[in-house]
Short mmCIF file of C-alpha atoms and ligand atoms in Angstrom, two decimals:
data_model
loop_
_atom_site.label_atom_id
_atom_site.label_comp_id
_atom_site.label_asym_id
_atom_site.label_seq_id
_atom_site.Cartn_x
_atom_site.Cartn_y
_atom_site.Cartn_z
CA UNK A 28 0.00 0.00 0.00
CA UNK A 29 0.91 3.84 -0.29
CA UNK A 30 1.52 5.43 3.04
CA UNK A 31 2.82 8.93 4.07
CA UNK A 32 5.59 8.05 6.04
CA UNK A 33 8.53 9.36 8.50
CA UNK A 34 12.31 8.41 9.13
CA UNK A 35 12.87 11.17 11.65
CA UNK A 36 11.17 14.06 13.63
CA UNK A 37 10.90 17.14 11.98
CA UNK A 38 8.85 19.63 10.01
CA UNK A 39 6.44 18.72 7.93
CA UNK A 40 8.60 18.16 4.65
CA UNK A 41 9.84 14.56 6.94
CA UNK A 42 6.54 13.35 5.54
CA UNK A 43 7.26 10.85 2.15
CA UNK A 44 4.53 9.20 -0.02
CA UNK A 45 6.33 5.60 -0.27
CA UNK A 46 5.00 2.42 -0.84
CA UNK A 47 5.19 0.00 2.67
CA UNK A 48 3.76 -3.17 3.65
CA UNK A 49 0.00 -3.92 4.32
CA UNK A 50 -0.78 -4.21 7.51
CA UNK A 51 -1.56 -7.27 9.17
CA UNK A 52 -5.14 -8.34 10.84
CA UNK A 53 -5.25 -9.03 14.39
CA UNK A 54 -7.76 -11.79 15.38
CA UNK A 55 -9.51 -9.14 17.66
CA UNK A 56 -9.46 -6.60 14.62
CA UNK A 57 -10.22 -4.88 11.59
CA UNK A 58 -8.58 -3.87 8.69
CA UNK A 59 -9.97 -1.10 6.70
CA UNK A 60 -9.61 0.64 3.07
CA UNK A 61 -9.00 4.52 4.69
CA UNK A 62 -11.04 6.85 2.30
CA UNK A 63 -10.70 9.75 4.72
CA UNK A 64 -7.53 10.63 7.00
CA UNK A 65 -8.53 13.21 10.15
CA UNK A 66 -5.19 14.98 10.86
CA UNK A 67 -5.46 15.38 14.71
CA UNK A 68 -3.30 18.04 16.30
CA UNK A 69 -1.82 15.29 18.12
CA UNK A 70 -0.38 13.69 14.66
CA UNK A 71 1.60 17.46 14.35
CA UNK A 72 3.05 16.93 17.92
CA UNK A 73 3.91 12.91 17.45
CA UNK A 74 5.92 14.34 13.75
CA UNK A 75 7.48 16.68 15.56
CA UNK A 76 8.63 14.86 18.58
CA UNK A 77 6.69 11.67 19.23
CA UNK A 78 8.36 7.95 19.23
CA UNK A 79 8.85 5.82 16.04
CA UNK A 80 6.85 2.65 16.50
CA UNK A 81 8.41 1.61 13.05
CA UNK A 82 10.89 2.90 10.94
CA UNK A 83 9.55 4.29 8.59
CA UNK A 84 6.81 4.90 10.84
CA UNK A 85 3.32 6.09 9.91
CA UNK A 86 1.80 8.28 12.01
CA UNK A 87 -2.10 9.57 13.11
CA UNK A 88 -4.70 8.62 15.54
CA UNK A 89 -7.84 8.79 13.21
CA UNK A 90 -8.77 7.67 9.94
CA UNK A 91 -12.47 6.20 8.71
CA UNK A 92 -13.18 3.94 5.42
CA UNK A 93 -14.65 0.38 4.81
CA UNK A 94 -13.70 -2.92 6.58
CA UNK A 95 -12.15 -5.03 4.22
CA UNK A 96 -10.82 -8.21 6.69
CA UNK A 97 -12.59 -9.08 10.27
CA UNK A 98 -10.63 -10.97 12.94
CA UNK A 99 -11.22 -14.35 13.72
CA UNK A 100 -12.29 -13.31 17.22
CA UNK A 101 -14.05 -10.22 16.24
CA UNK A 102 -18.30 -10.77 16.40
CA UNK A 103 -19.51 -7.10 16.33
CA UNK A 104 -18.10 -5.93 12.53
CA UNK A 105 -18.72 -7.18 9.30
CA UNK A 106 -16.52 -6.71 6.16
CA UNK A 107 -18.37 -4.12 4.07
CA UNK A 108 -19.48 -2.16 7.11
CA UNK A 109 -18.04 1.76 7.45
CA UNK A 110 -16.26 3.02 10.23
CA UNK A 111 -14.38 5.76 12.22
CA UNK A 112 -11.46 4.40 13.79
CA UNK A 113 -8.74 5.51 16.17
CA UNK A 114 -5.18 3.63 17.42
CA UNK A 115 -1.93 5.04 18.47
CA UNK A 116 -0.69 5.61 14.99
CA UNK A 117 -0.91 4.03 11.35
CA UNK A 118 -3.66 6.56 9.98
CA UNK A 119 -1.88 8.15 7.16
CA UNK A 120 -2.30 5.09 5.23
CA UNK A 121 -4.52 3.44 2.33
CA UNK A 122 -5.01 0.74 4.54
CA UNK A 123 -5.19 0.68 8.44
CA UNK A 124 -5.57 -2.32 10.68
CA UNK A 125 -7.09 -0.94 14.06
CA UNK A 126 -9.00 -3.37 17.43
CA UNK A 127 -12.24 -3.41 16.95
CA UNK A 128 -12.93 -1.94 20.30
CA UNK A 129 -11.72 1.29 18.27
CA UNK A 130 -14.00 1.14 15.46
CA UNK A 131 -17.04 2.49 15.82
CA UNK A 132 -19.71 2.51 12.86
CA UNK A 133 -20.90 5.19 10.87
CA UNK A 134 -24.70 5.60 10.21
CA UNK A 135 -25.84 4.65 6.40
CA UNK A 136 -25.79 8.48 4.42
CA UNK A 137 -23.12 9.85 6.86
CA UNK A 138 -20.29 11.27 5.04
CA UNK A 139 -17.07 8.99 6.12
CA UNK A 140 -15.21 12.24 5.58
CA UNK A 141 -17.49 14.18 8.28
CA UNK A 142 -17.42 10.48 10.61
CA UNK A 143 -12.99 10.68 10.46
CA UNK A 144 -13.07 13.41 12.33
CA UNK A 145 -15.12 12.80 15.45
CA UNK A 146 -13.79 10.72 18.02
CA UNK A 147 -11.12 12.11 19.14
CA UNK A 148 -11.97 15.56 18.81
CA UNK A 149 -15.61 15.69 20.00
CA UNK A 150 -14.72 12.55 22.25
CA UNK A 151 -12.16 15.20 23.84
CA UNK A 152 -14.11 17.55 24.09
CA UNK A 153 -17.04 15.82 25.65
CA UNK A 154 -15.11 14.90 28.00
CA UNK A 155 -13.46 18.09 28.65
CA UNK A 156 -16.69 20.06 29.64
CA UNK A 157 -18.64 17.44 31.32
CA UNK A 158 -17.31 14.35 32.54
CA UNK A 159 -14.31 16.12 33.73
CA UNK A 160 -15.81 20.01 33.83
CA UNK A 161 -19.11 19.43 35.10
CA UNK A 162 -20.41 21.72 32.77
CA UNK A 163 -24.30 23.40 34.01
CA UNK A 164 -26.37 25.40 31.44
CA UNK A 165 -26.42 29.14 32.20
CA UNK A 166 -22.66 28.48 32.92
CA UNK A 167 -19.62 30.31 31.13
CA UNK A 168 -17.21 28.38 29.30
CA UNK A 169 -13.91 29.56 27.78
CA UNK A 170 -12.27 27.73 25.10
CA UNK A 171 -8.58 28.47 24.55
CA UNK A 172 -7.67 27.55 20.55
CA UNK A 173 -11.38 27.78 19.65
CA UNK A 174 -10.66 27.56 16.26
CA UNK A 175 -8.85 23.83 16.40
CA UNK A 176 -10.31 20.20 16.01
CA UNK A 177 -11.33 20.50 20.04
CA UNK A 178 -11.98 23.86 19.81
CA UNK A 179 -14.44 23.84 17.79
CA UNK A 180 -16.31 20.60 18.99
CA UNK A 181 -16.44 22.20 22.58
CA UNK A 182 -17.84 25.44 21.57
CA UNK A 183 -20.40 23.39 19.70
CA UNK A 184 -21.38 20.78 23.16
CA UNK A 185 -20.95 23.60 25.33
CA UNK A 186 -23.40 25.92 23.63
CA UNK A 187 -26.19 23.14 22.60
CA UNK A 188 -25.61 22.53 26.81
CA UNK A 189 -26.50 26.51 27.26
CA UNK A 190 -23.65 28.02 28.53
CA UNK A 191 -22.41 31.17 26.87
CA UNK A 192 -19.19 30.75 25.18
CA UNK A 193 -16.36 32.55 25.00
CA UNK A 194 -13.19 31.70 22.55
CA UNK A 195 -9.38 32.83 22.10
CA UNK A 196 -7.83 32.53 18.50
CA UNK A 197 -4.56 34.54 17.14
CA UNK A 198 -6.36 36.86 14.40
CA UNK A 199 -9.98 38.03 13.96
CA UNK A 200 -10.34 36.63 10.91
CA UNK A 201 -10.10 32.51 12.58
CA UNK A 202 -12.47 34.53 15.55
CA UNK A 203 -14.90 35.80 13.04
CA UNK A 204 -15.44 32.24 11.13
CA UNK A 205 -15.93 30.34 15.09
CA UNK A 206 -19.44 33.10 15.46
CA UNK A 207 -21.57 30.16 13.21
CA UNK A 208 -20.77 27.82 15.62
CA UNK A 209 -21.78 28.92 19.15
CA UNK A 210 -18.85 31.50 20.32
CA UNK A 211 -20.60 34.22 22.19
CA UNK A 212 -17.35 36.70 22.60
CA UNK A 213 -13.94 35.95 20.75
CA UNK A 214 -10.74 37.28 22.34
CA UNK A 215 -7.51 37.72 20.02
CA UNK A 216 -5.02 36.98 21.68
CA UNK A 217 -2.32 38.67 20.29
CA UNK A 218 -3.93 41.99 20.63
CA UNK A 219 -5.82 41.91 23.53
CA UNK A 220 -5.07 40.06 27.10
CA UNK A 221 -7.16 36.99 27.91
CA UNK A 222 -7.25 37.65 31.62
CA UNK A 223 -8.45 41.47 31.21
CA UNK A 224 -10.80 40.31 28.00
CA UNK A 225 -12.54 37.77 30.44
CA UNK A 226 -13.13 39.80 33.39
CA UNK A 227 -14.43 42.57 31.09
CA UNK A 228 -17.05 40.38 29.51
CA UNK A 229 -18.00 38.54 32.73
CA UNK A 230 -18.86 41.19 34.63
CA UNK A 231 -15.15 40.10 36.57
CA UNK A 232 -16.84 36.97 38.11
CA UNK A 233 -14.81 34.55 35.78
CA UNK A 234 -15.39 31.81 33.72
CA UNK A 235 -17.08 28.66 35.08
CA UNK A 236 -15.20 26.59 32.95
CA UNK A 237 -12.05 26.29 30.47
CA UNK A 238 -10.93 24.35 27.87
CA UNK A 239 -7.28 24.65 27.69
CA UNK A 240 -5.61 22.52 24.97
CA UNK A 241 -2.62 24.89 24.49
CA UNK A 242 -0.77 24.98 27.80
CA UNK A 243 2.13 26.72 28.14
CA UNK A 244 1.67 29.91 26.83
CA UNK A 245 -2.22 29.60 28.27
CA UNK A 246 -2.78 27.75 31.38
CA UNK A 247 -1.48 30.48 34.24
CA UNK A 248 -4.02 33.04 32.11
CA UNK A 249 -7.26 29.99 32.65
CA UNK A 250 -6.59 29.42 36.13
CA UNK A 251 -6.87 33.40 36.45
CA UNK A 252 -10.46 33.38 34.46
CA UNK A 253 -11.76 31.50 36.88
CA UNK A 254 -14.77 32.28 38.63
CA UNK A 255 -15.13 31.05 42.17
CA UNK A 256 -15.10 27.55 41.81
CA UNK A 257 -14.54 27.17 38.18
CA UNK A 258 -12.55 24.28 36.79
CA UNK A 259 -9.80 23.90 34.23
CA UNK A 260 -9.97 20.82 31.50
CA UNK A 261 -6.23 21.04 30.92
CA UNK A 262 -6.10 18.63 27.42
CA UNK A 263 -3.56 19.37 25.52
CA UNK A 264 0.17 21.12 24.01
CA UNK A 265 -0.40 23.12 20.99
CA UNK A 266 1.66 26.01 22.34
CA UNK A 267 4.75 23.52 22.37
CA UNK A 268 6.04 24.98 25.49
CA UNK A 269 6.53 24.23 29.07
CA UNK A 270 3.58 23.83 31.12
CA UNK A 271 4.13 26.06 34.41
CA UNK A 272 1.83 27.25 36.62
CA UNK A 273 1.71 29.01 40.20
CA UNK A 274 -0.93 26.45 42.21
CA UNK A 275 -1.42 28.50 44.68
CA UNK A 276 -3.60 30.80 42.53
CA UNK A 277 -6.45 27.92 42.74
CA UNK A 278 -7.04 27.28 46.55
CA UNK A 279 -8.41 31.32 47.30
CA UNK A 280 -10.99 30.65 44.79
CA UNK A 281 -11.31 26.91 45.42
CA UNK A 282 -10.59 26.17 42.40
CA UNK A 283 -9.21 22.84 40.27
CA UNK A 284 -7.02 22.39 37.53
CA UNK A 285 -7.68 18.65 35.58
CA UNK A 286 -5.88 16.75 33.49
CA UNK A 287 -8.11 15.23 30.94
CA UNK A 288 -6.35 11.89 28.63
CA UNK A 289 -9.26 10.78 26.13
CA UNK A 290 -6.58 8.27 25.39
CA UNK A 291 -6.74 6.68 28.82
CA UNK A 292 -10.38 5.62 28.68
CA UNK A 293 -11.34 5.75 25.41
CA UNK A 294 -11.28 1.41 25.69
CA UNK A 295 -13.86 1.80 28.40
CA UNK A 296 -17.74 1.55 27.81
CA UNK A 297 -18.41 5.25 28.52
CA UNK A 298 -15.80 6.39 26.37
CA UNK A 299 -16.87 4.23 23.70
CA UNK A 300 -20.48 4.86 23.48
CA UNK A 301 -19.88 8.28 24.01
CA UNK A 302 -18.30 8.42 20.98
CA UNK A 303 -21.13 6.68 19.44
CA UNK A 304 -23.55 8.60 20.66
CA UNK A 305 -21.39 11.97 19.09
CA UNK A 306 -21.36 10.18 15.65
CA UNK A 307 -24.40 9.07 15.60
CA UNK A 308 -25.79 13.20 16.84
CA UNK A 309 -23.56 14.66 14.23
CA UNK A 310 -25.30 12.08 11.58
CA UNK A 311 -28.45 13.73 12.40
CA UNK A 312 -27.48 16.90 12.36
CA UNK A 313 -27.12 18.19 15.95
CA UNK A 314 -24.10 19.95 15.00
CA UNK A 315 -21.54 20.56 12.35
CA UNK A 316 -18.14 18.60 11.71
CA UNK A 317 -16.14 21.90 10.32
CA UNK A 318 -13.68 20.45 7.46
CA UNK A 319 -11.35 23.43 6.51
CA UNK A 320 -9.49 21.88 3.75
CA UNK A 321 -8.60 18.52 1.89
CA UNK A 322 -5.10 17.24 0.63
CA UNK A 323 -4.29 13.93 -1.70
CA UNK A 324 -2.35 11.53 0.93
CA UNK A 325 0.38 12.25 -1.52
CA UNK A 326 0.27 16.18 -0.36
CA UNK A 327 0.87 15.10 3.70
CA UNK A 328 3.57 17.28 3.76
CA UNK A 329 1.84 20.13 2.05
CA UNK A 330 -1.30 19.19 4.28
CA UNK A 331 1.00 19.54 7.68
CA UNK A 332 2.70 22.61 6.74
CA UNK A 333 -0.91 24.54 6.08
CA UNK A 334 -1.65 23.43 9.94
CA UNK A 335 1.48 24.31 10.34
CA UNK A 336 0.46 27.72 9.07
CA UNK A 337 -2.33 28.34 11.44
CA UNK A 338 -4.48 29.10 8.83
CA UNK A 339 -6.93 26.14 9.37
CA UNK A 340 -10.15 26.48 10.81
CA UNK A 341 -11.53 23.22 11.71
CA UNK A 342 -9.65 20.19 10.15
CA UNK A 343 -7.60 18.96 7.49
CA UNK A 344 -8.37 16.15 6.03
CA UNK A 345 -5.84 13.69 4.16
CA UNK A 346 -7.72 11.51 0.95
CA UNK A 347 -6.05 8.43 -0.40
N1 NAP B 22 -5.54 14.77 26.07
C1 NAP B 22 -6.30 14.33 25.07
O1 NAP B 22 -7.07 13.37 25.23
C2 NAP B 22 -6.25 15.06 23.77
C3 NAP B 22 -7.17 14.78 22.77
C4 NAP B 22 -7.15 15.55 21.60
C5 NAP B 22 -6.18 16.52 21.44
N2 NAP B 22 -5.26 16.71 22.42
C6 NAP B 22 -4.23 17.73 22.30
O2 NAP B 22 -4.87 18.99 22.21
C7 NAP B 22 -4.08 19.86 21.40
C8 NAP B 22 -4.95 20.45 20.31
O3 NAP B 22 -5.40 19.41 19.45
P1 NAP B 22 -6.29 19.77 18.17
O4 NAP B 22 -6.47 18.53 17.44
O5 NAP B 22 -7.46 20.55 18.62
O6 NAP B 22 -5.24 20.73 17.42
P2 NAP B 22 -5.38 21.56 16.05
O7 NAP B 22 -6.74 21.36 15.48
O8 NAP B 22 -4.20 21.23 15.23
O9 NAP B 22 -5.30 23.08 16.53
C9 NAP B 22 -4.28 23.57 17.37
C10 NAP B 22 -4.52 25.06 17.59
O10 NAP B 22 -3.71 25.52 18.65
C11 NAP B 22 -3.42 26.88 18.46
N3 NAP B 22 -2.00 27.09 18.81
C12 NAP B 22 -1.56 27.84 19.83
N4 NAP B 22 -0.22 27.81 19.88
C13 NAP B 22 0.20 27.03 18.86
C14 NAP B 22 1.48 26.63 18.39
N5 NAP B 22 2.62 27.04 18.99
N6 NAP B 22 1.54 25.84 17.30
C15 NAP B 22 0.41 25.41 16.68
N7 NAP B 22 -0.84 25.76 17.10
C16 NAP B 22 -0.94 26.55 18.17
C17 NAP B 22 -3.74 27.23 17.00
O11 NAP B 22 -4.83 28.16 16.96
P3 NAP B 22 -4.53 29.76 17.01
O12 NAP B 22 -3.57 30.05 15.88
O13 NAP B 22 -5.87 30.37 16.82
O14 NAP B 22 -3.94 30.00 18.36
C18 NAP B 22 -4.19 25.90 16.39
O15 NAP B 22 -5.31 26.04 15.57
C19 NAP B 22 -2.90 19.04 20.91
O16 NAP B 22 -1.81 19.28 21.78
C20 NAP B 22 -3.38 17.62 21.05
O17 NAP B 22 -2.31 16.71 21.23
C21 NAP B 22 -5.28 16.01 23.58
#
């Protein structure tokens, strides 16, 4: 099969379109025929710095397509059937051998394109603002990086839940194209100060709630939007940097800080048909899967340097 593929960290121009081996079917999994690649902001981090399962290795968490071979032991998929899958790596593939546990079907008329990009990104996010944030309607969210893959599905979940939503991106423009989607307020960043920009538009209560999948650069500035008692989901690091943070600024407020790891429980029932449930809401409608852009497989490079770029609203999608 064709794969984009990677001999060493780097920037995106590591990425080759070379021909490897197919991969192999494990008796409690599935092998599928990708026909859409979800480039998770994760897959930019593991390029950059992650381990090499393989050499070359292939990397991504989330790709969706047909089954093409079922595992001896596997009872709940059929060849033929479409799904959205997610594994530790191996997405950026025309083929894609995943467990079954980590398949999860996609609805007859639902776009496979729109079904790639859910679980780990609305999974996330999910999880973010309710099992971990204990998210209440009338409540105020913040979402740092509102205009990424979790960015966007948490403004989405937190709005349908009726809190008002409030969003940091680097430019007005990526602010202005999050407004369709549930933000309330949008702060730039690199003009204005979070802190100040929150206090202003709550009144300076605070937010309930944030949604912090940037971390360095951000997490000292959430902990200081809080409202009394408001929570941090801390998810994720886009910013690249050193997460540091003074503690002592949440006991005066009685406030937490939480580390939220989809990864960690995403083989557990409630993880699983949460997921489910988020494809299956998205099928019908309940709210949008934002697609910003879509590269050949052949183009990974190309595709990773436009995220790269910071230009993307949404995701980027790889097609083989
Ligand atoms: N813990 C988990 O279970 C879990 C699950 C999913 C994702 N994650 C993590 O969450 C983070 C975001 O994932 P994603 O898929 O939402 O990412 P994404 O769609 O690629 O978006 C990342 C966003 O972060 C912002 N950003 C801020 N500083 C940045 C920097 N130095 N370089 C690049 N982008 C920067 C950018 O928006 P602006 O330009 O507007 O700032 C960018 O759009 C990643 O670190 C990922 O590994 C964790």
């Amino acid at each position: 099969m064709k794969a984009a593929v990677y001999y060493e960290n780097g920037e995106p121009s590591v990425l080759k379109y070379e021909d490897v081996a197919d991969p192999k079917c494990h008796p409690r999994g599935v092998i599928i025929k990708v026909e859409a690649v979800s480039i998770e902001g994760g897959d930019t981090l593991n390029r950059w710095r992650g381990a090499l399962a393989t050499r070359p290795h292939i990397v991504g968490y989330q790709a969706a397509g047909e089954i093409i071979e079922v595992g001896a032991e596997v009872t709940t998929l059929k060849v033929g059937q479409r799904v959205a899958t997610t594994g530790a790596d191996g997405s950026h593939a025309e083929l894609r051998a995943v467990a079954a546990r980590a398949a999860w079907p996609i609805p007859d008329g639902f776009d496979s394109k729109l079904a790639s990009v859910i679980p780990v990104a609305f999974g996330t996010a999910d999880d973010c603002l309710f099992e971990f944030g204990r998210l209440k309607a009338g409540e105020t969210v913040l979402v740092q990086a509102g205009a990424s893959g979790v960015g966007l599905a948490a403004i989405q979940l937190a709005k349908r839940a009726g809190a008002t939503v409030l969003a940091t991106a680097s430019s007005d423009e990526r602010l202005e194209r999050l407004k369709p989607y549930g933000m309330d307020h949008g702060i730039n960043y690199k003009t204005s100060d979070v802190v100040q920009s929150v206090m202003r538009l709550t009144n300076n209560k605070g937010v309930n709630l944030v949604v912090d999948s940037v971390g360095g650069s951000t997490l000292q500035g959430s902990i200081l939007s809080l409202a009394y008692r408001g929570r941090v989901s801390m998810v994720g690091a886009a910013g690249r940097e050193p997460m540091q943070v003074d503690v002592s600024s949440l006991m005066g407020g009685n406030r937490s800080l939480s580390g939220v790891f989809l990864g960690a429980e995403i083989a557990t029932d409630r993880a699983h048909d949460n997921i489910q449930r988020l494809i299956d809401e998205a099928a019908r409608g309940e709210f949008q899967v934002v697609i910003d852009r879509t590269f050949p497989l052949s183009q990974a490079a190309e595709a990773h340097a436009y995220i790269k770029s910071r230009q993307a609203v949404g995701r980027v999608l790889l097609i083989p």
